[in-house]
JSON list of C-alpha atoms in Angstrom, two decimals:
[
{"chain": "A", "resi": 192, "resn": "UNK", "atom": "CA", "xyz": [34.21, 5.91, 281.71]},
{"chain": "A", "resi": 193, "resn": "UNK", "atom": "CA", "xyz": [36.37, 4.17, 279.48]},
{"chain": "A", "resi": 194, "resn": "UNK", "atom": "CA", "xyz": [36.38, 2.60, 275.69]},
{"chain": "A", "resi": 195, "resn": "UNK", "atom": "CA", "xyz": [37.19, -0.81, 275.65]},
{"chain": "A", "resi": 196, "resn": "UNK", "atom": "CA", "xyz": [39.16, -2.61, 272.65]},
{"chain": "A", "resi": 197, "resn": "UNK", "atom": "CA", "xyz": [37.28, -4.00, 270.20]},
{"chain": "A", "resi": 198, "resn": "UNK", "atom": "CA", "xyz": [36.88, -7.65, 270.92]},
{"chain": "A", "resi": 199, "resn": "UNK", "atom": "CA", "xyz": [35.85, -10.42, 268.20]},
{"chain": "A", "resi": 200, "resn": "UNK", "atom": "CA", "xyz": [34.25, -7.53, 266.40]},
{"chain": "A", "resi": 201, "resn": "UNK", "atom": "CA", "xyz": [32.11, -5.56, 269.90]},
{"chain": "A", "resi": 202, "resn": "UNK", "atom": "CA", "xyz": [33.55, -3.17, 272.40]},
{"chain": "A", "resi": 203, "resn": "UNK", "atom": "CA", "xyz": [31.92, -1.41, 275.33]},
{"chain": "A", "resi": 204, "resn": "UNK", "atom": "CA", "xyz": [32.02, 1.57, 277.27]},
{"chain": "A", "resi": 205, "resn": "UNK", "atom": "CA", "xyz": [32.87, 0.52, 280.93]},
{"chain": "A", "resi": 206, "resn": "UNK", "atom": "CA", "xyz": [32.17, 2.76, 284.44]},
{"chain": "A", "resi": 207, "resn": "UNK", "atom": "CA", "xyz": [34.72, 2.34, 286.84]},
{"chain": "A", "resi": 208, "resn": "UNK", "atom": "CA", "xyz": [33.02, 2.43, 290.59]},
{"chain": "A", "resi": 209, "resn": "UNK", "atom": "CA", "xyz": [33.60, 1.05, 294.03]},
{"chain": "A", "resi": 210, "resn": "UNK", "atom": "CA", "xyz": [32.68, -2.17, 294.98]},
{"chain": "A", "resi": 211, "resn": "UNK", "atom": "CA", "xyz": [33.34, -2.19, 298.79]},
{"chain": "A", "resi": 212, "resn": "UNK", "atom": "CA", "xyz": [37.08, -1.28, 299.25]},
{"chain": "A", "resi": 213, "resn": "UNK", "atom": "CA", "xyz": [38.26, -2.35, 295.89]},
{"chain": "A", "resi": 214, "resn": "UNK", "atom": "CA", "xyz": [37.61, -0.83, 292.26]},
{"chain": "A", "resi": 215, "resn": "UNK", "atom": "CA", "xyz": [34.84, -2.87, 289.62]},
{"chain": "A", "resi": 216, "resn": "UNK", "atom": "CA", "xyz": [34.40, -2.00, 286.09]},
{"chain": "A", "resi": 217, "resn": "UNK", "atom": "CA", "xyz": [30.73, -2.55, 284.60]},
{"chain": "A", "resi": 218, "resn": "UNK", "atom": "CA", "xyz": [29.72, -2.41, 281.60]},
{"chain": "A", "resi": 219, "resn": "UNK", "atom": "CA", "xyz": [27.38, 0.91, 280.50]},
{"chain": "A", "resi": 220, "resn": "UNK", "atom": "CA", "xyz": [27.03, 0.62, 276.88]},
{"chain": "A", "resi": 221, "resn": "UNK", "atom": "CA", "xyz": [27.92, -1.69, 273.94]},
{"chain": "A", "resi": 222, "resn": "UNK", "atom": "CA", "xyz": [28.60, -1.42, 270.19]},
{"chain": "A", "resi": 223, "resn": "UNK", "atom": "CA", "xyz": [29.04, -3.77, 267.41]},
{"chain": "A", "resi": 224, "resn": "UNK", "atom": "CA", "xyz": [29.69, -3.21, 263.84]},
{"chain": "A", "resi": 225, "resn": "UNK", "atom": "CA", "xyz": [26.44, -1.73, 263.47]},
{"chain": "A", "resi": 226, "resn": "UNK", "atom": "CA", "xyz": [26.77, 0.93, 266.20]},
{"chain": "A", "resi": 227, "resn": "UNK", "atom": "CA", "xyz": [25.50, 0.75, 269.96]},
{"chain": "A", "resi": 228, "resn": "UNK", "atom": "CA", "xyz": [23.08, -2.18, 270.44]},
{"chain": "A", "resi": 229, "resn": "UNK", "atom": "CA", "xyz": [21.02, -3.86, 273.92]},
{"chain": "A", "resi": 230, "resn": "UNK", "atom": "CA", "xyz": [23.74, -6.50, 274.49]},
{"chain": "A", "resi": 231, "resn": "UNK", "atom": "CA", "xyz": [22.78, -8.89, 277.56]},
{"chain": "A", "resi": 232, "resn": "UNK", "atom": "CA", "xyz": [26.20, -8.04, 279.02]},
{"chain": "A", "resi": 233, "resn": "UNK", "atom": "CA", "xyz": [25.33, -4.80, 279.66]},
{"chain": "A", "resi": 234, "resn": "UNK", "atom": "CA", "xyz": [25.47, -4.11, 283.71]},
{"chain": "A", "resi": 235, "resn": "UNK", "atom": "CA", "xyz": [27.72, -6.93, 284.05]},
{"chain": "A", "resi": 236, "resn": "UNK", "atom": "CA", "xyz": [30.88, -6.64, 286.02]},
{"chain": "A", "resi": 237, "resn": "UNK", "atom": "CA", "xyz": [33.73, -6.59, 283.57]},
{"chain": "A", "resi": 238, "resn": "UNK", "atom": "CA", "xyz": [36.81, -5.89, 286.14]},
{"chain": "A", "resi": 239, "resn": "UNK", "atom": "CA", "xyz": [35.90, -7.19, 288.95]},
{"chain": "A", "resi": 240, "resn": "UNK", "atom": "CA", "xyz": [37.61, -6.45, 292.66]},
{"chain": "A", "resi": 241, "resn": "UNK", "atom": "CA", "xyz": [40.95, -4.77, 291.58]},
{"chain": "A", "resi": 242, "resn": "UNK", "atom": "CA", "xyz": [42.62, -3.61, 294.89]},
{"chain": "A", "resi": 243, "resn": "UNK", "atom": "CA", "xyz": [45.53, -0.67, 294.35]},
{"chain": "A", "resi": 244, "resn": "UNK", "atom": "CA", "xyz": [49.22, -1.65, 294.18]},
{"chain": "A", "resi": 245, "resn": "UNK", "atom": "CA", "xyz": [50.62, 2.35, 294.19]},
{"chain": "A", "resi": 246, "resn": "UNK", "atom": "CA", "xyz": [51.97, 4.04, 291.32]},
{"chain": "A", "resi": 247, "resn": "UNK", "atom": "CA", "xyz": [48.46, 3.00, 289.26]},
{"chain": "A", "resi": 248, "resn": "UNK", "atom": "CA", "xyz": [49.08, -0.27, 289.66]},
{"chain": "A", "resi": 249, "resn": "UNK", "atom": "CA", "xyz": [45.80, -2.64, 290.69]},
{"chain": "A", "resi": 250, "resn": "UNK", "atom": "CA", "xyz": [45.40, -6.32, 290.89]},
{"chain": "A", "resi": 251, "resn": "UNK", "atom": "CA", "xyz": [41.60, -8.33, 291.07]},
{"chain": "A", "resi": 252, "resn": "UNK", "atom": "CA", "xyz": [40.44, -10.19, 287.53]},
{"chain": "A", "resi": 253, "resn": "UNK", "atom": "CA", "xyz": [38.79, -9.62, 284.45]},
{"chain": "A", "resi": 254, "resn": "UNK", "atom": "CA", "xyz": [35.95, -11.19, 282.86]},
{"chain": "A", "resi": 255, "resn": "UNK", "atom": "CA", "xyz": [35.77, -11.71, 278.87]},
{"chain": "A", "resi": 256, "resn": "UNK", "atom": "CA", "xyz": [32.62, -11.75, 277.63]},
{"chain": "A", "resi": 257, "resn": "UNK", "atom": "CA", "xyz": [33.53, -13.31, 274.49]},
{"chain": "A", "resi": 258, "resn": "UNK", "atom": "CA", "xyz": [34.34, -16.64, 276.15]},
{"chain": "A", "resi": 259, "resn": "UNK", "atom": "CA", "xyz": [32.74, -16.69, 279.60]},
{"chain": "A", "resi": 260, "resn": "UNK", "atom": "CA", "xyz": [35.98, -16.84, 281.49]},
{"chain": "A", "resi": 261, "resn": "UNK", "atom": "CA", "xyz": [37.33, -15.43, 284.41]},
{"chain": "A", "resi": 262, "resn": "UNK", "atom": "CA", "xyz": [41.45, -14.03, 284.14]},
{"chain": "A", "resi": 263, "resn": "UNK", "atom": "CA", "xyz": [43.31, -12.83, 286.84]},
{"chain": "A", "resi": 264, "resn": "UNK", "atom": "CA", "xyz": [43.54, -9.50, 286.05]},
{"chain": "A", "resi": 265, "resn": "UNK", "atom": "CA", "xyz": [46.15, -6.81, 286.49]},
{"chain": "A", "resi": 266, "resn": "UNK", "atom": "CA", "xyz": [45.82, -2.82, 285.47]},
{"chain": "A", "resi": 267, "resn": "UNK", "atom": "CA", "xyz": [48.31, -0.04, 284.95]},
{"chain": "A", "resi": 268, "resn": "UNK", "atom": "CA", "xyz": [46.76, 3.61, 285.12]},
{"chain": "A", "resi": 269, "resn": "UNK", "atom": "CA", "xyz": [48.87, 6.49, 283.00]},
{"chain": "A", "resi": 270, "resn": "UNK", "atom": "CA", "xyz": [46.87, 9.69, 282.47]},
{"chain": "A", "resi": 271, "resn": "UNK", "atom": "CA", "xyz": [44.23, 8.60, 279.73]},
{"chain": "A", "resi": 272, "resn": "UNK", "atom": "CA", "xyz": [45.21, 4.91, 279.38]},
{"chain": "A", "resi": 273, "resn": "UNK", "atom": "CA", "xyz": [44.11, 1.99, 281.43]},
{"chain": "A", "resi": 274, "resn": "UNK", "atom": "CA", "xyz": [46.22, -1.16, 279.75]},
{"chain": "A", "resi": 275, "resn": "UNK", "atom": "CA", "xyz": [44.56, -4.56, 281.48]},
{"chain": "A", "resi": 276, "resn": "UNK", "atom": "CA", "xyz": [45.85, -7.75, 281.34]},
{"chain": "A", "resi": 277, "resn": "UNK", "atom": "CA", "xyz": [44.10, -10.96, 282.70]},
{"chain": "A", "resi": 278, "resn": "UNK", "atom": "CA", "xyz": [45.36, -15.12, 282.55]},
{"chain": "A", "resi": 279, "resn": "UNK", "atom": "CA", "xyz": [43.82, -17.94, 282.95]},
{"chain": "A", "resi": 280, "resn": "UNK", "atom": "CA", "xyz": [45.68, -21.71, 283.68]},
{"chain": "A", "resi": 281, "resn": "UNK", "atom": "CA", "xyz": [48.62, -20.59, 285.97]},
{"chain": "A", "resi": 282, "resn": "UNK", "atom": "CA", "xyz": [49.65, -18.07, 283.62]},
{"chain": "A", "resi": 283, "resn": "UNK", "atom": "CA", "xyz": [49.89, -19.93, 280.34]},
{"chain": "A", "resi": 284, "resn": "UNK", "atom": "CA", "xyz": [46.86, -18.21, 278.83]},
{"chain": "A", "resi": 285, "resn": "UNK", "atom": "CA", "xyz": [46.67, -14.61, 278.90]},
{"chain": "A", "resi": 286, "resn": "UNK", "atom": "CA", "xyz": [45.25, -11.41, 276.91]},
{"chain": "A", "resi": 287, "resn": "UNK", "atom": "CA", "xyz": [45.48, -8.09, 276.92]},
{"chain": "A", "resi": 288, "resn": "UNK", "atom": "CA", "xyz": [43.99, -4.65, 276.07]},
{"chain": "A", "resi": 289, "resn": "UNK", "atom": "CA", "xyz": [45.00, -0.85, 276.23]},
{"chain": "A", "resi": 290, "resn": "UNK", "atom": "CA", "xyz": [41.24, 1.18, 276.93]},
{"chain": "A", "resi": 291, "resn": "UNK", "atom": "CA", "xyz": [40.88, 4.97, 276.29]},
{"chain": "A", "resi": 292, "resn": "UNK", "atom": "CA", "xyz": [39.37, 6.92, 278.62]},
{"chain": "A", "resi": 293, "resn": "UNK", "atom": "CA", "xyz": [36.26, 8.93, 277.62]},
{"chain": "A", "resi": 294, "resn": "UNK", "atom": "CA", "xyz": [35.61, 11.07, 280.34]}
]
């Protein structure tokens, strides 16, 4: 399970699990300002299809809630960190976050 950042003022706690051969992220829980809250996003699938690279390296895409678009998505794996990065329009757009792992 790990802690998202907090993103236009929400952040969630997302479940890493298989989804066929690759690795999906969905989303378990969600918090706002106010604490945790029934956000429609929960159960969605946040990071979506990322296939291993070696050395905790993975590759798929990333959905942002927070504008309804699709990145293509890259992760990096060191002990408690997950760092994701996703972009959009050949590369001209892109975001990223460092997560925290809570289990």
């Amino acid at each position: 399970m790990w802690k998202t950042e907090v993103d236009e003022g929400n952040y969630a706690h997302v479940q890493m699990v298989p989804c066929g051969d690759k690795l999906c992220g969905v989303i378990a829980r969600t918090f706002n300002g106010s604490g945790e809250y029934d956000s429609p996003n929960k159960g969605k699938v946040l990071v979506r299809n990322m296939v291993a690279q070696g050395g905790g390296k993975y590759e798929g895409r990333v959905w942002r809630p927070s504008n309804d678009k699709i990145y293509l998505g890259k992760m990096d794996l060191s002990g408690n960190t997950l760092k994701l990065r996703g972009c959009v329009a050949g590369g001209l757009l892109c975001s990223s976050q460092t997560w925290s792992r809570l289990n």
